[in-house]
CSV table of C-alpha atoms in Angstrom, one decimal:
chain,number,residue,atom,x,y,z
A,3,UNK,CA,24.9,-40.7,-23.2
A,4,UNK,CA,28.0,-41.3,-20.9
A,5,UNK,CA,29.3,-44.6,-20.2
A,6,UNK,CA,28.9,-45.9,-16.9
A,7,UNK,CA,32.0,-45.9,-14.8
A,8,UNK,CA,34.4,-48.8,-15.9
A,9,UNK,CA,34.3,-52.0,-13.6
A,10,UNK,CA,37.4,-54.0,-13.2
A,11,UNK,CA,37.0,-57.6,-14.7
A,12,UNK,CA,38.8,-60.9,-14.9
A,13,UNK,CA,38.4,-62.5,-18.7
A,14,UNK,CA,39.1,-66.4,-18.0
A,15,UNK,CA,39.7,-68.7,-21.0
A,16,UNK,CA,40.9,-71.9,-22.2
A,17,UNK,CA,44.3,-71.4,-23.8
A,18,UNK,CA,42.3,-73.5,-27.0
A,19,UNK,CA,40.4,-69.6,-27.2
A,20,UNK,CA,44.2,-68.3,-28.0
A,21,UNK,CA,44.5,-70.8,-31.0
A,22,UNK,CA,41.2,-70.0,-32.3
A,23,UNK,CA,41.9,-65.8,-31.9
A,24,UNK,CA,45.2,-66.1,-33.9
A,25,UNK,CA,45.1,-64.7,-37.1
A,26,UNK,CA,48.5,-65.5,-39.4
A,27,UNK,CA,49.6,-62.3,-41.0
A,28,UNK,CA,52.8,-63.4,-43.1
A,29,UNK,CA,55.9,-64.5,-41.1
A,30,UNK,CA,55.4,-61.5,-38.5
A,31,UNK,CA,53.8,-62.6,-35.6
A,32,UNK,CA,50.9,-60.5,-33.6
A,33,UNK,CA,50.5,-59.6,-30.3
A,34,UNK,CA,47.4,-62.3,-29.8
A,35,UNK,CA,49.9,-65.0,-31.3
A,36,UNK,CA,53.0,-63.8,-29.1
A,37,UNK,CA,50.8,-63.5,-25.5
A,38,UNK,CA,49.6,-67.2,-27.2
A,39,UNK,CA,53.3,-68.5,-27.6
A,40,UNK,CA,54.6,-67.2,-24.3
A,41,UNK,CA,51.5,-69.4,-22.8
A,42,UNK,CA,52.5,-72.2,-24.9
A,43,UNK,CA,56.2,-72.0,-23.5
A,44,UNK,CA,55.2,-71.5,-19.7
A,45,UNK,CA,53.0,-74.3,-19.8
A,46,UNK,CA,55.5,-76.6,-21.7
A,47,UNK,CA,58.2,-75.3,-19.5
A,48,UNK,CA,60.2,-74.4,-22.6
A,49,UNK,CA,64.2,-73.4,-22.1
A,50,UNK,CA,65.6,-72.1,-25.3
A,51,UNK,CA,68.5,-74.3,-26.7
A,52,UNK,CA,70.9,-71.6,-26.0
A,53,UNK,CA,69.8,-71.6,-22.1
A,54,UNK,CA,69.9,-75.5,-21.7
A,55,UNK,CA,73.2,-75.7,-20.0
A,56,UNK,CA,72.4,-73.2,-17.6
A,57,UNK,CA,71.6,-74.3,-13.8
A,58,UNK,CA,68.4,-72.9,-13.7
A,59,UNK,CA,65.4,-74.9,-11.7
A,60,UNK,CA,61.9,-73.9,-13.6
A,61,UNK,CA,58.5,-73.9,-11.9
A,62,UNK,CA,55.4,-74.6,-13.2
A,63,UNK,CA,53.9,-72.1,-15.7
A,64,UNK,CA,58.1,-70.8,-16.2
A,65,UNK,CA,60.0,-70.5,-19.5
A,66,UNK,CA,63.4,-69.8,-20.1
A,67,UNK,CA,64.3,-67.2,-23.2
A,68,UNK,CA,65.9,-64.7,-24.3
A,69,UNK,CA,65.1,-61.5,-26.2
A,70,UNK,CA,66.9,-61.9,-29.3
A,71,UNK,CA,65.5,-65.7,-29.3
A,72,UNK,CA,61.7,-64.4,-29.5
A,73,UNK,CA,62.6,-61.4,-32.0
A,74,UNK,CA,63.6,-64.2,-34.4
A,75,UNK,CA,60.8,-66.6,-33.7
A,76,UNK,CA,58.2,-63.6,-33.8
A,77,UNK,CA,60.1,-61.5,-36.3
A,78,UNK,CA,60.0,-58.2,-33.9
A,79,UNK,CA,62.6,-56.0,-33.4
A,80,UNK,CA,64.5,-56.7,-29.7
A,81,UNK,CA,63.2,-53.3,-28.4
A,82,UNK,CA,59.4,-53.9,-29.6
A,83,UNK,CA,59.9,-57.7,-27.5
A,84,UNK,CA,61.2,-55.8,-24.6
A,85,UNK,CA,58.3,-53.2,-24.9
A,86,UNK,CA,55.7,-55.9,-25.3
A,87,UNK,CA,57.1,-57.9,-22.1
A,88,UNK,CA,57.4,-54.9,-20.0
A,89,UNK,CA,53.3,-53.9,-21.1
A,90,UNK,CA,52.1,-57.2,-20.6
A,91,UNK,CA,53.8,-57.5,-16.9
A,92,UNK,CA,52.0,-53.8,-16.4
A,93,UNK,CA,49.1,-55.5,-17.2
A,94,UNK,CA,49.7,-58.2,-14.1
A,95,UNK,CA,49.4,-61.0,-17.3
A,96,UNK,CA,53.6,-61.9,-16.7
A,97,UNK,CA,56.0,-61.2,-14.2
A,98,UNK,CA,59.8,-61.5,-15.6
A,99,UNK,CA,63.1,-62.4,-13.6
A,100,UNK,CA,65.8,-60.9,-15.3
A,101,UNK,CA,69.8,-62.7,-15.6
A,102,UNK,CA,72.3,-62.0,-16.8
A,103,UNK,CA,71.8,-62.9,-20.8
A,104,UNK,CA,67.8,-64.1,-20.5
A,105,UNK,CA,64.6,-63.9,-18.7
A,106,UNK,CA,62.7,-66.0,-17.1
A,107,UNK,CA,58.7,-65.3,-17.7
A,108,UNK,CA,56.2,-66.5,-15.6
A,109,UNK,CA,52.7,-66.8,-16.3
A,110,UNK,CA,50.0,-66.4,-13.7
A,111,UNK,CA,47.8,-69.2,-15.5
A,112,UNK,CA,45.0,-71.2,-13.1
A,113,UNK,CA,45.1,-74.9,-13.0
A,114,UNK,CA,43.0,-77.4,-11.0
A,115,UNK,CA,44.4,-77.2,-7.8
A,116,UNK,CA,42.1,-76.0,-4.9
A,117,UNK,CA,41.2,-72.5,-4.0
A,118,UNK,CA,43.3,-72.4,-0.8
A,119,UNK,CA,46.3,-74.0,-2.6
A,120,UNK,CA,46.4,-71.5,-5.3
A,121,UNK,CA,45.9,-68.8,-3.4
A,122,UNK,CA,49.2,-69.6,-0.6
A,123,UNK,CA,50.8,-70.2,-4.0
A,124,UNK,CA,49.6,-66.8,-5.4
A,125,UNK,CA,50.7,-64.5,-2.3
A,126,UNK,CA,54.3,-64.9,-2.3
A,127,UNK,CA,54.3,-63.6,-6.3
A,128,UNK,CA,51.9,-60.5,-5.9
A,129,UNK,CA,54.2,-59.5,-2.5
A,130,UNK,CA,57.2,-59.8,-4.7
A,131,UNK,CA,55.2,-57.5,-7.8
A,132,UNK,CA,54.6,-54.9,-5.3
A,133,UNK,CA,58.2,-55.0,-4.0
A,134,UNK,CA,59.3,-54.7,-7.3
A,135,UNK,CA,57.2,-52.0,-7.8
A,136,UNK,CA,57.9,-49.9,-4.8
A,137,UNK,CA,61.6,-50.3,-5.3
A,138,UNK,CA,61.1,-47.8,-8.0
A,139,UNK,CA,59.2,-45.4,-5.5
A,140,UNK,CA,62.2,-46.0,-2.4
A,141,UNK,CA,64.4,-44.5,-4.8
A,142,UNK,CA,62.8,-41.6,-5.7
A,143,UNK,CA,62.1,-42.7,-9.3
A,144,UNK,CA,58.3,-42.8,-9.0
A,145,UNK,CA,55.7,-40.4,-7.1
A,146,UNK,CA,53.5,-41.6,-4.1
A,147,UNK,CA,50.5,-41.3,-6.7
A,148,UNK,CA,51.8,-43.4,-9.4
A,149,UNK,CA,52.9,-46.2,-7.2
A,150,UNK,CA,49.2,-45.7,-5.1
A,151,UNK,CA,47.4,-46.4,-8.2
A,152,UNK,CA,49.8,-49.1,-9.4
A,153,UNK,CA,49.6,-50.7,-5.8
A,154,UNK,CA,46.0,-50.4,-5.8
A,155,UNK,CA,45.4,-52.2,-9.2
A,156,UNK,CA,47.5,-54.5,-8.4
A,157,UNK,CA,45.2,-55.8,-5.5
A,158,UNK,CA,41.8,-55.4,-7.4
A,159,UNK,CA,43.8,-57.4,-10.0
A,160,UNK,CA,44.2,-60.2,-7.0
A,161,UNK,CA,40.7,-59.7,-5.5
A,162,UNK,CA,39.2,-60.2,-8.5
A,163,UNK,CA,41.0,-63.0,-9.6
A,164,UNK,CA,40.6,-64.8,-6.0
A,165,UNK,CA,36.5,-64.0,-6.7
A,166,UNK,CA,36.4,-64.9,-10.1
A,167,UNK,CA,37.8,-68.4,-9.1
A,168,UNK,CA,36.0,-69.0,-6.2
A,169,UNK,CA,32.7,-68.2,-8.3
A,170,UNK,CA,33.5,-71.0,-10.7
A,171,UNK,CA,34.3,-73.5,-8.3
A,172,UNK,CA,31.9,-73.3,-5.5
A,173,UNK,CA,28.2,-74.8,-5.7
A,174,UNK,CA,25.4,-72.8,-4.3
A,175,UNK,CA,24.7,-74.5,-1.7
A,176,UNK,CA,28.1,-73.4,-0.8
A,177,UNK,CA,27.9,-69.8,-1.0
A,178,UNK,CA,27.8,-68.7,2.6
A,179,UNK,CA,30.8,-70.5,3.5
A,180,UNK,CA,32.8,-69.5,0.1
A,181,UNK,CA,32.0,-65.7,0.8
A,182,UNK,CA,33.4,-66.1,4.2
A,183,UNK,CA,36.5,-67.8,2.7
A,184,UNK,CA,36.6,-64.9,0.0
A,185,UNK,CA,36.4,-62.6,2.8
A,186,UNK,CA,39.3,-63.8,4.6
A,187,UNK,CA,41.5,-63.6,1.4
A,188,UNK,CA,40.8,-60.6,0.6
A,189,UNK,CA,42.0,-59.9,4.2
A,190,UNK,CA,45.6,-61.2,3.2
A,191,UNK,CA,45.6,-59.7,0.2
A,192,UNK,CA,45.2,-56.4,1.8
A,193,UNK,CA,47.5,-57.4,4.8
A,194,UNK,CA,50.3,-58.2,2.8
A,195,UNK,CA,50.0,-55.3,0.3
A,196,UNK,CA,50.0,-52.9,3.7
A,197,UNK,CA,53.1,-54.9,4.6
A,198,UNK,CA,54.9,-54.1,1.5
A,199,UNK,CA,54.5,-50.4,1.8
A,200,UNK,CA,55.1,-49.7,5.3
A,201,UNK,CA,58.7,-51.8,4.6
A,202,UNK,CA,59.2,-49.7,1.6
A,203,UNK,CA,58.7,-46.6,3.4
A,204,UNK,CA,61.0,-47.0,5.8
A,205,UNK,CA,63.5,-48.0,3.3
A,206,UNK,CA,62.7,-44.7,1.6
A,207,UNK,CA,63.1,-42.6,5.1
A,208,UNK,CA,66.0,-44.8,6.3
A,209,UNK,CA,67.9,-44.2,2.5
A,210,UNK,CA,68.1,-40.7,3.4
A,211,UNK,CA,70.8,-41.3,6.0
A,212,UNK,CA,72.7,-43.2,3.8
A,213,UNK,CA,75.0,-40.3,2.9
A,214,UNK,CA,75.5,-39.5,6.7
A,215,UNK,CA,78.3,-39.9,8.7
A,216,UNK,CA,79.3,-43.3,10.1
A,217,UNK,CA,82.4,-43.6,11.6
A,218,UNK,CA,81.1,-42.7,15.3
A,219,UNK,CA,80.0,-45.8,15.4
A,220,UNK,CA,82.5,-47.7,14.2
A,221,UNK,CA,84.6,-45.8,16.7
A,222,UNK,CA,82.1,-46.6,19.7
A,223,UNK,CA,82.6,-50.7,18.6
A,224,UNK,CA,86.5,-50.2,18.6
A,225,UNK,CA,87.5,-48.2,21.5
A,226,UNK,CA,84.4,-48.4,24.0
A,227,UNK,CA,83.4,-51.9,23.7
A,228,UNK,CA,86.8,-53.5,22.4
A,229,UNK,CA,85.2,-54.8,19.3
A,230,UNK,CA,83.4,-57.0,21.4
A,231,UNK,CA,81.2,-58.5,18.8
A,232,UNK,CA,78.1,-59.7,21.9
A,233,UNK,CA,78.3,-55.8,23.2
A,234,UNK,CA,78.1,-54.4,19.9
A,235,UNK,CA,75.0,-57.1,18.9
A,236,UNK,CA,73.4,-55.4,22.7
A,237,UNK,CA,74.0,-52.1,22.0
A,238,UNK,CA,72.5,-52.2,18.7
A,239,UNK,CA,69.2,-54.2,19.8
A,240,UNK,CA,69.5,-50.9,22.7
A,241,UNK,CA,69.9,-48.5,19.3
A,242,UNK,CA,67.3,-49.9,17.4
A,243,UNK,CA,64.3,-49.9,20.2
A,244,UNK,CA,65.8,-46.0,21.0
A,245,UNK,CA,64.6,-45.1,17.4
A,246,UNK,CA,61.6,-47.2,16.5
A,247,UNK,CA,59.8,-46.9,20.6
A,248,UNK,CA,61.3,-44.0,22.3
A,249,UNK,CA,59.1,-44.4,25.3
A,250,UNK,CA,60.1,-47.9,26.1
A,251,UNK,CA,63.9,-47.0,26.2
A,252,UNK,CA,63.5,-44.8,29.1
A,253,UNK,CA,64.9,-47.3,32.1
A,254,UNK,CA,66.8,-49.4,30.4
A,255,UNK,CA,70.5,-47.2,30.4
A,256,UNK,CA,73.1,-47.5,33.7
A,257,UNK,CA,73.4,-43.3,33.7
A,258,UNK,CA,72.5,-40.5,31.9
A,259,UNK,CA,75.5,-40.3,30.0
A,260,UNK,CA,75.0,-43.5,28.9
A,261,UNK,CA,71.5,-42.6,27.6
A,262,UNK,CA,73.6,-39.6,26.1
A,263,UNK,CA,76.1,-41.6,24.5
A,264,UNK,CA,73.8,-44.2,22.8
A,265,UNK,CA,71.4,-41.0,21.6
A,266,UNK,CA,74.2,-40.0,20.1
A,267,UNK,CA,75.0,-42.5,17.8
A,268,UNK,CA,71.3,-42.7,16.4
A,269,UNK,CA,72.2,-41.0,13.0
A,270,UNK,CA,75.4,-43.2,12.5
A,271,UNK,CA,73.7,-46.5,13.3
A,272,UNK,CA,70.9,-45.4,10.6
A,273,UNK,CA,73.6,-44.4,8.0
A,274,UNK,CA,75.4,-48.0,8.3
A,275,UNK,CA,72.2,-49.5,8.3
A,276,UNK,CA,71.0,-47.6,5.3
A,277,UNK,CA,74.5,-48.2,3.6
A,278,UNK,CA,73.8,-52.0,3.4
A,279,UNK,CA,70.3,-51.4,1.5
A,280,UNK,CA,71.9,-49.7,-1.4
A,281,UNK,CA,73.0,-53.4,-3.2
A,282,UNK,CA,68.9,-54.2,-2.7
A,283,UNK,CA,68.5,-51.1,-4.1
């Protein structure tokens, strides 16, 4: 007999469930006992000793380490910490912020705090996690399918965590009104997942031009408006609404030649604009 079609579902437990799952295997740490110690460390907002001079301002559920720190303490190999971190932020269970010699993990662990609070709270990080993920797609580096299916995990993973929360905290008399709630943050969740793709794909259209020519531009500041800095602020607010709503920009030139003139310097406005997304990049 076939198994019935996998349903997504959010496990929720006590970080004392960790302690009691841990099974000692000599000095070598396991997987259960490192996920366990990196939840220990974000929730005791741990900075390793090395780290502690650093200017670094830690949030709640952050820790500040480095690899070759937890490869001693778990007695890994840097490459298998590295592949374990990089897994488990797959997985939506961490999300890392990389300096220069460390990392900073963050855990996406509940606390008490209402469901409208965490979930404002919540937004921000699973906008930048699809960011970070499409970044990879703008540059060519992953297909339209891969990223989908990442993108669309990651906002079951958020629906299903916003349900699975308000389940546990709303009484049944209740329900009506936390279904509508649930329904209206699922909304934002979709909203701001749409958002992050329609900005990346424009950065992956616009990044073609990047390798275009630019210099007619800087030309047309110079000579035609005298590096007038206010002019050049008009004409590109002129350039931009040319490109993005053709159909509006159809009375606002002097002449024809001006029309001309500014259509002409649609493919070097887009190369300078793409130019300054290559440090993002």
């Amino acid at each position: 007999m076939k198994n019935k079609q996998e349903i997504p579902a959010v496990i929720v437990a006590d970080v004392k469930v960790f302690d009691y799952l841990k099974e000692k295997v000599g000095e070598r740490k396991t997987r259960t006992e490192a996920y366990s110690d990196l939840l220990d460390k974000s929730l005791a907002g741990f900075i390793s000793p090395f780290l502690r001079k650093q200017d670094y301002d830690l949030q709640p559920c952050q820790c500040h380490v480095t690899i070759s720190d937890l490869a001693t303490e778990w007695h890994w190999h840097r490459a298998t910490v590295r592949s374990f971190l990089e897994t488990l932020e797959a997985f939506g269970q961490l999300k890392r912020t990389k300096l220069a010699k460390s990392i900073v993990v963050t855990m996406p662990v509940q606390s008490g705090q209402s469901s409208a609070a965490s979930v404002v709270q919540r937004q921000p990080d699973f906008a930048i996690q699809l960011q970070e993920v499409l970044s990879d797609w703008i540059v060519g580096k992953m297909t339209s399918a891969d990223v989908g299916n990442i993108c669309g995990q990651a906002v079951r993973q958020a629906m299903a965590g916003m349900t699975g929360y308000e389940s546990r905290h709303c009484l049944d008399s209740h329900i009506d009104t936390a279904s509508a709630h649930a329904s209206k943050q699922e909304e934002e969740i979709r909203k701001t997942a749409l958002g992050c793709i329609a900005h990346a794909a424009l950065q992956r259209v616009l990044r073609k031009s990047r390798f275009d020519d630019s210099s007619p531009l800087i030309e047309f500041f110079r000579h035609d408006l005298d590096e007038e800095w206010v002019s050049f602020i008009e004409a590109s607010k002129e350039l931009a609404e040319l490109i993005l709503y053709t159909e509006a920009c159809e009375t606002t030139f002097d002449t024809d030649d001006d029309k001309e003139r500014l259509k002409s310097l649609r493919k070097p406005f887009l190369s300078l604009l793409a130019r300054t997304q290559e440090p993002a990049d």
